[in-house]
Amino acid sequence: MEKFNANIAEILEVDKVEMDDELSSFECWDSLTILSIIALSGENYNVTLSAAEVNNAKTVGGLKELIKSKMK
Amino acid sequence: MKSNFNPFTLEGKNFLITGAASGIGRATSIILSKLGAKLILADINQEGLVSTIKCCDSEAISLQIDLSDAASIKDKIFKAVSEFGKLHGIVHVAGKSYIAPLKSVTEEKCREVYSLNTYAAIELAKTFINRNVYAGERGSIVFISSVYGVVGSAANVAYAMSKSALHGITKSLAIELAGKNIRVNCVAPGFVKTNMMDSASSMFDSNYAETLNKLHPLGVGEPEDIAFSIAYLLSDAAKWVTGAILNVDGGFTAQ
């Protein structure tokens, strides 16, 4: 998951992200951004996420752990 | 005396249906079989095809095929038809959705959606008109698009591209194939209760089901609602209908 941070930063429309950044604190955080994260997870990691799971992940680090935990 | 008048009958006709392993394709297969048609049921999912065949009232065979592999379509259909009999029509139901906002859209995924939803339709039509496949007399091709081939929605650019393209293909082929007495039409469904809808719903919040219902004045549909419209377009009752995009959407696009 070496490019995870860079990919998430691009989706969140910032230069870089930290693991404890709260997802909902980003200016662009909305349902379309959640869909972008779902698409990234499916295409790059073959992990299917729901909108509820993404919301419950709370932080960038939480999201990374969620995806890692669902990778086969 | 009871009349035998039934212009909607499909007795004596053979059709090929793609996406027949589940959802709208399965419902269509069952309805067409009840109307007397014999069927070649095509899908990549052989197990699903076997389940669909068990639900059919008339003769039906399975054809396992990856429709996104355009180069294999002609040979596989030729072989199936040589064993089964020539066709009076085809229905292209198979398709995939791709929900992704613009910034996540990739060329690779767009091509993947396009090859199954759109180019396979062209290849199927091309195969159908071959003298080894088309039974002659009257032919009918039905494509399945979507309300999202008619109206816009966010995070849907690739799917909308693939489905609206079917509308152009429908109208062009309607003109091109009229001389062969082959009609070409398209059904544009609203949301119906299928696995594809369930997997799309999981990407949205818990109010999504309610939101979807509100988009349809008659509520979300059943796969059979689409199957009945396909049956009509295949039947001789629609013998003067070609190049039509039939919205079957519970009023979604009437608003």
mmCIF file of C-alpha atoms in Angstrom, chain A residues 4-69:
data_model
loop_
_atom_site.group_PDB
_atom_site.id
_atom_site.type_symbol
_atom_site.label_atom_id
_atom_site.label_comp_id
_atom_site.label_asym_id
_atom_site.label_seq_id
_atom_site.Cartn_x
_atom_site.Cartn_y
_atom_site.Cartn_z
ATOM 1 C CA PHE A 4 -2.038 4.770 -0.450
ATOM 2 C CA ASN A 5 -1.246 8.127 1.137
ATOM 3 C CA ALA A 6 -0.588 9.822 -2.191
ATOM 4 C CA ASN A 7 -3.780 8.390 -3.715
ATOM 5 C CA ILE A 8 -5.902 9.415 -0.736
ATOM 6 C CA ALA A 9 -4.350 12.891 -0.750
ATOM 7 C CA GLU A 10 -5.281 13.261 -4.401
ATOM 8 C CA ILE A 11 -8.878 12.218 -3.731
ATOM 9 C CA LEU A 12 -9.063 14.565 -0.739
ATOM 10 C CA GLU A 13 -7.614 17.369 -2.880
ATOM 11 C CA VAL A 14 -4.638 18.134 -0.612
ATOM 12 C CA ASP A 15 -0.855 17.801 -1.057
ATOM 13 C CA LYS A 16 -0.337 15.265 1.757
ATOM 14 C CA VAL A 17 -2.273 13.507 4.498
ATOM 15 C CA GLU A 18 -1.388 12.319 8.004
ATOM 16 C CA MET A 19 -2.654 9.095 9.540
ATOM 17 C CA ASP A 20 -4.646 10.891 12.236
ATOM 18 C CA ASP A 21 -6.352 13.335 9.861
ATOM 19 C CA GLU A 22 -10.116 13.109 10.266
ATOM 20 C CA LEU A 23 -11.791 12.282 6.973
ATOM 21 C CA SER A 24 -14.796 14.504 7.606
ATOM 22 C CA SER A 25 -12.531 17.498 8.299
ATOM 23 C CA PHE A 26 -11.466 17.809 4.652
ATOM 24 C CA GLU A 27 -13.152 20.579 2.714
ATOM 25 C CA CYS A 28 -14.083 18.285 -0.181
ATOM 26 C CA TRP A 29 -15.562 15.549 2.060
ATOM 27 C CA ASP A 30 -18.929 14.544 0.576
ATOM 28 C CA SER A 31 -20.732 11.536 -0.893
ATOM 29 C CA LEU A 32 -18.775 11.774 -4.172
ATOM 30 C CA THR A 33 -15.461 11.703 -2.307
ATOM 31 C CA ILE A 34 -16.660 8.597 -0.473
ATOM 32 C CA LEU A 35 -17.450 7.035 -3.850
ATOM 33 C CA SER A 36 -13.941 7.877 -5.039
ATOM 34 C CA ILE A 37 -12.492 6.078 -2.019
ATOM 35 C CA ILE A 38 -14.731 3.069 -2.709
ATOM 36 C CA ALA A 39 -13.539 3.056 -6.342
ATOM 37 C CA LEU A 40 -9.865 3.339 -5.280
ATOM 38 C CA SER A 41 -10.259 0.492 -2.815
ATOM 39 C CA GLY A 42 -11.920 -1.750 -5.388
ATOM 40 C CA GLU A 43 -9.516 -1.057 -8.220
ATOM 41 C CA ASN A 44 -6.182 -0.857 -6.378
ATOM 42 C CA TYR A 45 -6.729 -3.349 -3.558
ATOM 43 C CA ASN A 46 -9.624 -5.497 -4.762
ATOM 44 C CA VAL A 47 -11.487 -4.616 -1.585
ATOM 45 C CA THR A 48 -15.195 -3.775 -1.648
ATOM 46 C CA LEU A 49 -16.214 -1.077 0.800
ATOM 47 C CA SER A 50 -19.593 0.391 1.657
ATOM 48 C CA ALA A 51 -20.241 4.066 2.330
ATOM 49 C CA ALA A 52 -20.995 3.209 5.955
ATOM 50 C CA GLU A 53 -17.616 1.483 6.379
ATOM 51 C CA VAL A 54 -15.769 4.464 4.933
ATOM 52 C CA ASN A 55 -17.614 6.835 7.260
ATOM 53 C CA ASN A 56 -16.945 4.615 10.260
ATOM 54 C CA ALA A 57 -13.203 4.558 9.515
ATOM 55 C CA LYS A 58 -13.103 8.176 10.788
ATOM 56 C CA THR A 59 -9.419 8.899 9.978
ATOM 57 C CA VAL A 60 -6.976 8.337 7.101
ATOM 58 C CA GLY A 61 -5.194 5.756 9.257
ATOM 59 C CA GLY A 62 -8.498 4.078 10.113
ATOM 60 C CA LEU A 63 -9.285 3.839 6.426
ATOM 61 C CA LYS A 64 -5.887 2.316 5.671
ATOM 62 C CA GLU A 65 -6.350 -0.270 8.425
ATOM 63 C CA LEU A 66 -9.870 -1.066 7.186
ATOM 64 C CA ILE A 67 -8.616 -1.772 3.662
ATOM 65 C CA LYS A 68 -5.652 -3.802 4.951
ATOM 66 C CA SER A 69 -7.964 -5.891 7.139
#
